[in-house]
Amino acid sequence: MDLKSLLEQMTLEEKAALCTGLTPWDTVPVERLGVPPIIMSDGPHGVRRVPGGFGGETIPATCFPTASALASTWDVDLVRELGEALADECLSIGVDIVLGPGTNMKRTPLCGRNFEYFSEDPHLAGRMAASLINGVQSKGVGTSLKHFAANNQEEQRFTIDAQIDERTLHELYLAAFEYAVKNAKPWTVMCAYNRLNGTYASQHHYLLTDVLKDRWGFEGVVVSDWGAVHDRVEALDAGLDLEMPGPQPHRTRAVVEAVRSGKLDEAALDKAVMRLLSIIDKAQQTPKGGTPIDIDAHHALARRIAADAMVLLKNEGGLLPLHDVSRIAVIGVAAKEPYFQGGGSSHINPTRVDNPFDELQKLAGDAALAYAPGYTMDDASDPALIEEAVALARDAEIALLYVALPPLKESEGYDRPDIDLMDHQVALIQAVAAVQPKTVVILNNGSAVAMKDWIDGPAAVLEAWMMGQAGGGAIADVLFGKVNPSGHLAETFPIKLSDTPAYINYPGELGKARYGEGVFIGYRYYDTTQTPVQFPFGYGLSYTTFEYSNLRVSAEAFKDVDGLTVSVDVTNSGPVAGKAVVQLYVHDHEASVARPEKELRAFGKVALEPGETKTVSFDLDARAFAFYHAGHHDFVAESGAFDILIGASSADIRQSATVTLDATLTPPTPITRDTLFRDWRHDPRAFAAIEPILQKIVDAVSQIDPNWTMENIGWADELLLENVFGFWGAQVLDDTPEQTVKDVLATLYSEE
Ligand code: BGC
């Protein structure tokens, strides 16, 4: 298609109509000009095609594990594979764009939708999102990176005003989006429902245009979350290209009228239309429909991902993997009615569902399995169920307890009331573990749960997440050691809710949620404040052990422009093959702002046979050492010493080295009338500008007070320059202190 000429041929009404949907999922075609609609479908961990609009049956599709699970694999290649499979499913049923992935930060474990998000860490979340997008888009299907931005709670999600300072916004809440936009170029980005610093995300010019389009170079379409637009004209002006869902003829009329009345520049509308035409064109290049998917292969992939995502949290005495057991008590409704996905727009109609009990039996050989439900999925406790389960556990050699967090505790659309399991589930775990020392708890949930009341009881705990339709088989694979667990937590498991960083600022007051904890969320907070946690970020056990050795850095002192290469050897020192997740954190010794104790800057997953060693290398650029500087409105890396920390989790650092960075890219701190004397002194350029005047003052004052020298003038650091001039400069200044400062500033900036 010649897009420019198409645009020229379109009437104002056609252009306006293209910018709001035709149906809940499709855009408006311009039949006269041969412009077809774009067909969108929800994701992100499966294709949720609802042919009948909002209601009705969705077309069966593979339900893959949700994002919390995906991130726990720490495996970008596997997530890319998932993306390719999603694309195949889209292609087979004629979907042009799948609405995902979601890469919002897990600011609080209370967010009901955390199961659809990757991590509390933007580095990990950004890599996961980019891989998924690259996988999908490699096959000619588009994605929608969502929800841009700061949609970190479901409570009041349509209106809440996230109040976030500039540094925190860029360093945490935008960083994963930034990485994915720059490295995977999603066809669309979906704006969030909420407000950011007073303005709805759908109408936020800074967010949608200044940052996303201009600074990051996003060339795709900004689509609204469904129903997120309040003022269509303002949204268009701010950079929101496509409003969904449709039809909403009054929106089209509003845009037409705004152009006619001169309220909206037609050029703004044309820009949105060009972006839309360009993705319609892209979508046209890949024919869709007709090719059936390989359901079995996708189910097998879902099983492989689920198994690699499971995190072995506890395994006392090497209870797992199971061996030589003949009588197994299988307890918990989730063993027969698997809980494998969350509620809301991502809910998939699965092609099939593995029954965990049956899958266990398949691998258990001759072992006898006995079942008791143990609990109900509502909050009604039934002591008889616990008694029955206890009796079963007592008679068996081992008890496997399948515990799923019910939908009433976790879903899109509302937040979690707490981070606990249900009381009767806790009572069940305690009672079973009291009679059966060989108890394994298998958890299904989408985000961190508190464990302090029961974690000491069972010998082993496996976090299986919302594991997708094949999760039942994947659990059996891990329990019997067909798969060696290699998942690591992508979010911290706190001991209790009141330990969590956003606790006192959640859910906000009078419609505003103040992100008072700043950049300190997740492990950034727990590490820095030395708050004990149940399981740290990055944690996960294996059936084997790994040793880390021989950390090398390409240079002990390096320039930001050159970056740094870090290598480390990892050895499988245990008895079975396994996969290690190698994590690289950076610790800044000293900075001009408060920085977290350490930050994840690289990671890799490596498969090792017993006794095998592999070298893992990471290239770090200046950004790996940087923070967002609100004065420069950009990321800056400051000169100085940094520790490179290689760990098996954020709390298990195995190797470290100290390097020194020479910052050549960092622009000088802006000097203004409000700059403190300290910063005048420490900036060589600024100091040179004031030095002659300062020398005169020191010469004069030192005649009365001999302690006054240029060397020990640091005690005045907290003053403004005009205070220093005002207090001690009367005899030597030719002008008022204020005017002298202005003159110095004028000289300083005229030289640039
Ligand atoms: C959700 C989006 C979803 C959209 C369409 C919204 O309520 O927030 O994630 O893609 O609905 O179903």
mmCIF file of N, CA and C in Angstrom, residues 391-465:
data_model
loop_
_atom_site.group_PDB
_atom_site.id
_atom_site.type_symbol
_atom_site.label_atom_id
_atom_site.label_comp_id
_atom_site.label_asym_id
_atom_site.label_seq_id
_atom_site.Cartn_x
_atom_site.Cartn_y
_atom_site.Cartn_z
ATOM 1 N N ALA A 391 -5.721 -38.326 58.230
ATOM 2 C CA ALA A 391 -5.732 -39.798 58.311
ATOM 3 C C ALA A 391 -5.015 -40.403 57.109
ATOM 4 N N LEU A 392 -5.291 -39.826 55.950
ATOM 5 C CA LEU A 392 -4.662 -40.326 54.713
ATOM 6 C C LEU A 392 -3.147 -40.129 54.765
ATOM 7 N N ALA A 393 -2.745 -38.963 55.221
ATOM 8 C CA ALA A 393 -1.312 -38.623 55.264
ATOM 9 C C ALA A 393 -0.575 -39.525 56.242
ATOM 10 N N ARG A 394 -1.229 -39.822 57.352
ATOM 11 C CA ARG A 394 -0.594 -40.642 58.392
ATOM 12 C C ARG A 394 -0.300 -42.044 57.872
ATOM 13 N N ASP A 395 -1.212 -42.548 57.051
ATOM 14 C CA ASP A 395 -1.070 -43.910 56.531
ATOM 15 C C ASP A 395 -0.104 -44.031 55.368
ATOM 16 N N ALA A 396 0.242 -42.895 54.787
ATOM 17 C CA ALA A 396 1.070 -42.944 53.571
ATOM 18 C C ALA A 396 2.545 -42.770 53.932
ATOM 19 N N GLU A 397 3.402 -42.991 52.921
ATOM 20 C CA GLU A 397 4.836 -42.753 53.143
ATOM 21 C C GLU A 397 5.175 -41.291 52.927
ATOM 22 N N ILE A 398 4.333 -40.645 52.167
ATOM 23 C CA ILE A 398 4.611 -39.248 51.829
ATOM 24 C C ILE A 398 3.290 -38.550 51.514
ATOM 25 N N ALA A 399 3.207 -37.267 51.812
ATOM 26 C CA ALA A 399 1.980 -36.520 51.491
ATOM 27 C C ALA A 399 2.303 -35.394 50.518
ATOM 28 N N LEU A 400 1.557 -35.364 49.436
ATOM 29 C CA LEU A 400 1.694 -34.274 48.466
ATOM 30 C C LEU A 400 0.455 -33.397 48.602
ATOM 31 N N LEU A 401 0.696 -32.150 48.965
ATOM 32 C CA LEU A 401 -0.418 -31.261 49.281
ATOM 33 C C LEU A 401 -0.543 -30.183 48.219
ATOM 34 N N TYR A 402 -1.558 -30.250 47.398
ATOM 35 C CA TYR A 402 -1.754 -29.284 46.305
ATOM 36 C C TYR A 402 -2.621 -28.134 46.822
ATOM 37 N N VAL A 403 -2.012 -26.971 46.971
ATOM 38 C CA VAL A 403 -2.741 -25.845 47.560
ATOM 39 C C VAL A 403 -2.836 -24.696 46.549
ATOM 40 N N ALA A 404 -4.067 -24.342 46.192
ATOM 41 C CA ALA A 404 -4.264 -23.261 45.218
ATOM 42 C C ALA A 404 -4.949 -22.075 45.883
ATOM 43 N N LEU A 405 -4.449 -20.895 45.584
ATOM 44 C CA LEU A 405 -5.088 -19.675 46.079
ATOM 45 C C LEU A 405 -6.373 -19.470 45.277
ATOM 46 N N PRO A 406 -7.525 -19.309 45.936
ATOM 47 C CA PRO A 406 -8.773 -19.227 45.165
ATOM 48 C C PRO A 406 -8.922 -17.871 44.468
ATOM 49 N N PRO A 407 -9.759 -17.847 43.418
ATOM 50 C CA PRO A 407 -9.975 -16.592 42.680
ATOM 51 C C PRO A 407 -10.440 -15.448 43.580
ATOM 52 N N LEU A 408 -11.131 -15.776 44.667
ATOM 53 C CA LEU A 408 -11.588 -14.684 45.521
ATOM 54 C C LEU A 408 -10.412 -13.944 46.154
ATOM 55 N N LYS A 409 -9.236 -14.542 46.097
ATOM 56 C CA LYS A 409 -8.050 -13.927 46.683
ATOM 57 C C LYS A 409 -7.153 -13.267 45.635
ATOM 58 N N GLU A 410 -7.449 -13.471 44.340
ATOM 59 C CA GLU A 410 -6.509 -12.994 43.328
ATOM 60 C C GLU A 410 -7.162 -13.011 41.948
ATOM 61 N N SER A 411 -7.215 -11.851 41.295
ATOM 62 C CA SER A 411 -7.815 -11.784 39.951
ATOM 63 C C SER A 411 -7.560 -10.412 39.347
ATOM 64 N N GLU A 412 -7.717 -10.316 38.017
ATOM 65 C CA GLU A 412 -7.800 -8.983 37.420
ATOM 66 C C GLU A 412 -9.053 -8.316 37.970
ATOM 67 N N GLY A 413 -9.032 -7.013 38.106
ATOM 68 C CA GLY A 413 -10.247 -6.290 38.462
ATOM 69 C C GLY A 413 -10.354 -5.914 39.928
ATOM 70 N N TYR A 414 -9.657 -6.644 40.789
ATOM 71 C CA TYR A 414 -9.633 -6.246 42.207
ATOM 72 C C TYR A 414 -8.316 -6.685 42.819
ATOM 73 N N ASP A 415 -7.978 -6.061 43.908
ATOM 74 C CA ASP A 415 -6.726 -6.412 44.567
ATOM 75 C C ASP A 415 -6.935 -7.488 45.614
ATOM 76 N N ARG A 416 -5.804 -8.025 46.065
ATOM 77 C CA ARG A 416 -5.866 -9.091 47.059
ATOM 78 C C ARG A 416 -6.144 -8.486 48.430
ATOM 79 N N PRO A 417 -6.965 -9.145 49.224
ATOM 80 C CA PRO A 417 -7.243 -8.596 50.557
ATOM 81 C C PRO A 417 -6.031 -8.724 51.474
ATOM 82 N N ASP A 418 -5.171 -9.681 51.202
ATOM 83 C CA ASP A 418 -3.992 -9.945 52.029
ATOM 84 C C ASP A 418 -3.077 -10.822 51.184
ATOM 85 N N ILE A 419 -1.971 -11.281 51.753
ATOM 86 C CA ILE A 419 -1.117 -12.160 50.943
ATOM 87 C C ILE A 419 -1.085 -13.577 51.526
ATOM 88 N N ASP A 420 -2.134 -13.890 52.268
ATOM 89 C CA ASP A 420 -2.170 -15.192 52.948
ATOM 90 C C ASP A 420 -2.923 -16.241 52.133
ATOM 91 N N LEU A 421 -2.604 -17.494 52.412
ATOM 92 C CA LEU A 421 -3.482 -18.568 51.971
ATOM 93 C C LEU A 421 -4.752 -18.472 52.812
ATOM 94 N N MET A 422 -5.762 -19.233 52.456
ATOM 95 C CA MET A 422 -6.968 -19.217 53.282
ATOM 96 C C MET A 422 -6.668 -19.905 54.619
ATOM 97 N N ASP A 423 -7.352 -19.457 55.661
ATOM 98 C CA ASP A 423 -7.080 -19.989 57.004
ATOM 99 C C ASP A 423 -7.174 -21.512 57.037
ATOM 100 N N HIS A 424 -8.198 -22.065 56.362
ATOM 101 C CA HIS A 424 -8.353 -23.521 56.447
ATOM 102 C C HIS A 424 -7.278 -24.237 55.630
ATOM 103 N N GLN A 425 -6.671 -23.549 54.676
ATOM 104 C CA GLN A 425 -5.541 -24.169 53.963
ATOM 105 C C GLN A 425 -4.315 -24.213 54.878
ATOM 106 N N VAL A 426 -4.128 -23.118 55.622
ATOM 107 C CA VAL A 426 -2.998 -23.082 56.562
ATOM 108 C C VAL A 426 -3.172 -24.177 57.619
ATOM 109 N N ALA A 427 -4.415 -24.279 58.133
ATOM 110 C CA ALA A 427 -4.692 -25.301 59.152
ATOM 111 C C ALA A 427 -4.428 -26.698 58.586
ATOM 112 N N LEU A 428 -4.794 -26.897 57.335
ATOM 113 C CA LEU A 428 -4.587 -28.196 56.685
ATOM 114 C C LEU A 428 -3.087 -28.514 56.579
ATOM 115 N N ILE A 429 -2.319 -27.536 56.116
ATOM 116 C CA ILE A 429 -0.869 -27.775 55.964
ATOM 117 C C ILE A 429 -0.265 -28.116 57.329
ATOM 118 N N GLN A 430 -0.647 -27.326 58.330
ATOM 119 C CA GLN A 430 -0.084 -27.567 59.675
ATOM 120 C C GLN A 430 -0.456 -28.962 60.182
ATOM 121 N N ALA A 431 -1.711 -29.331 59.981
ATOM 122 C CA ALA A 431 -2.179 -30.615 60.514
ATOM 123 C C ALA A 431 -1.528 -31.790 59.782
ATOM 124 N N VAL A 432 -1.420 -31.688 58.482
ATOM 125 C CA VAL A 432 -0.830 -32.784 57.702
ATOM 126 C C VAL A 432 0.661 -32.907 58.026
ATOM 127 N N ALA A 433 1.347 -31.756 58.053
ATOM 128 C CA ALA A 433 2.796 -31.795 58.318
ATOM 129 C C ALA A 433 3.084 -32.321 59.726
ATOM 130 N N ALA A 434 2.126 -32.126 60.646
ATOM 131 C CA ALA A 434 2.343 -32.591 62.022
ATOM 132 C C ALA A 434 2.361 -34.116 62.102
ATOM 133 N N VAL A 435 1.618 -34.771 61.213
ATOM 134 C CA VAL A 435 1.599 -36.243 61.273
ATOM 135 C C VAL A 435 2.497 -36.886 60.218
ATOM 136 N N GLN A 436 2.838 -36.134 59.219
ATOM 137 C CA GLN A 436 3.633 -36.717 58.131
ATOM 138 C C GLN A 436 4.862 -35.833 57.858
ATOM 139 N N PRO A 437 6.026 -36.238 58.387
ATOM 140 C CA PRO A 437 7.216 -35.396 58.181
ATOM 141 C C PRO A 437 7.588 -35.249 56.710
ATOM 142 N N LYS A 438 7.220 -36.249 55.918
ATOM 143 C CA LYS A 438 7.527 -36.140 54.487
ATOM 144 C C LYS A 438 6.344 -35.504 53.755
ATOM 145 N N THR A 439 6.134 -34.238 54.035
ATOM 146 C CA THR A 439 5.046 -33.519 53.366
ATOM 147 C C THR A 439 5.628 -32.525 52.364
ATOM 148 N N VAL A 440 5.052 -32.548 51.171
ATOM 149 C CA VAL A 440 5.463 -31.595 50.132
ATOM 150 C C VAL A 440 4.271 -30.695 49.838
ATOM 151 N N VAL A 441 4.463 -29.379 49.902
ATOM 152 C CA VAL A 441 3.393 -28.455 49.523
ATOM 153 C C VAL A 441 3.659 -27.957 48.111
ATOM 154 N N ILE A 442 2.640 -28.071 47.267
ATOM 155 C CA ILE A 442 2.745 -27.572 45.889
ATOM 156 C C ILE A 442 1.756 -26.423 45.776
ATOM 157 N N LEU A 443 2.267 -25.241 45.424
ATOM 158 C CA LEU A 443 1.428 -24.045 45.444
ATOM 159 C C LEU A 443 1.028 -23.607 44.044
ATOM 160 N N ASN A 444 -0.232 -23.198 43.907
ATOM 161 C CA ASN A 444 -0.680 -22.529 42.682
ATOM 162 C C ASN A 444 -1.200 -21.149 43.053
ATOM 163 N N ASN A 445 -0.528 -20.141 42.582
ATOM 164 C CA ASN A 445 -0.886 -18.762 42.882
ATOM 165 C C ASN A 445 -0.133 -17.892 41.882
ATOM 166 N N GLY A 446 -0.549 -16.635 41.763
ATOM 167 C CA GLY A 446 0.072 -15.805 40.737
ATOM 168 C C GLY A 446 1.091 -14.829 41.259
ATOM 169 N N SER A 447 1.201 -14.735 42.587
ATOM 170 C CA SER A 447 2.126 -13.767 43.158
ATOM 171 C C SER A 447 2.477 -14.233 44.569
ATOM 172 N N ALA A 448 3.392 -13.517 45.202
ATOM 173 C CA ALA A 448 3.915 -13.951 46.494
ATOM 174 C C ALA A 448 2.815 -14.224 47.523
ATOM 175 N N VAL A 449 3.007 -15.270 48.315
ATOM 176 C CA VAL A 449 2.123 -15.515 49.469
ATOM 177 C C VAL A 449 2.974 -15.575 50.739
ATOM 178 N N ALA A 450 2.355 -15.222 51.854
ATOM 179 C CA ALA A 450 3.049 -15.293 53.147
ATOM 180 C C ALA A 450 3.066 -16.749 53.609
ATOM 181 N N MET A 451 4.172 -17.150 54.239
ATOM 182 C CA MET A 451 4.312 -18.560 54.625
ATOM 183 C C MET A 451 4.718 -18.743 56.081
ATOM 184 N N LYS A 452 4.864 -17.640 56.777
ATOM 185 C CA LYS A 452 5.484 -17.743 58.104
ATOM 186 C C LYS A 452 4.736 -18.682 59.052
ATOM 187 N N ASP A 453 3.422 -18.815 58.874
ATOM 188 C CA ASP A 453 2.651 -19.644 59.807
ATOM 189 C C ASP A 453 2.767 -21.134 59.519
ATOM 190 N N TRP A 454 3.315 -21.495 58.371
ATOM 191 C CA TRP A 454 3.322 -22.929 58.056
ATOM 192 C C TRP A 454 4.619 -23.443 57.426
ATOM 193 N N ILE A 455 5.542 -22.535 57.058
ATOM 194 C CA ILE A 455 6.708 -22.953 56.278
ATOM 195 C C ILE A 455 7.601 -23.956 57.019
ATOM 196 N N ASP A 456 7.590 -23.907 58.344
ATOM 197 C CA ASP A 456 8.447 -24.831 59.098
ATOM 198 C C ASP A 456 7.933 -26.269 59.071
ATOM 199 N N GLY A 457 6.654 -26.448 58.757
ATOM 200 C CA GLY A 457 6.062 -27.789 58.811
ATOM 201 C C GLY A 457 6.510 -28.728 57.704
ATOM 202 N N PRO A 458 6.161 -28.410 56.458
ATOM 203 C CA PRO A 458 6.479 -29.359 55.379
ATOM 204 C C PRO A 458 7.973 -29.432 55.091
ATOM 205 N N ALA A 459 8.405 -30.601 54.615
ATOM 206 C CA ALA A 459 9.834 -30.753 54.316
ATOM 207 C C ALA A 459 10.185 -30.088 52.988
ATOM 208 N N ALA A 460 9.212 -30.038 52.092
ATOM 209 C CA ALA A 460 9.504 -29.458 50.774
ATOM 210 C C ALA A 460 8.348 -28.569 50.327
ATOM 211 N N VAL A 461 8.698 -27.521 49.572
ATOM 212 C CA VAL A 461 7.685 -26.620 49.014
ATOM 213 C C VAL A 461 8.062 -26.311 47.570
ATOM 214 N N LEU A 462 7.084 -26.485 46.698
ATOM 215 C CA LEU A 462 7.292 -26.191 45.280
ATOM 216 C C LEU A 462 6.318 -25.099 44.860
ATOM 217 N N GLU A 463 6.845 -23.973 44.397
ATOM 218 C CA GLU A 463 5.991 -22.896 43.873
ATOM 219 C C GLU A 463 5.721 -23.205 42.403
ATOM 220 N N ALA A 464 4.465 -23.561 42.094
ATOM 221 C CA ALA A 464 4.139 -23.990 40.721
ATOM 222 C C ALA A 464 3.407 -22.910 39.922
ATOM 223 N N TRP A 465 3.072 -21.787 40.563
ATOM 224 C CA TRP A 465 2.452 -20.632 39.897
ATOM 225 C C TRP A 465 1.104 -20.979 39.270
#
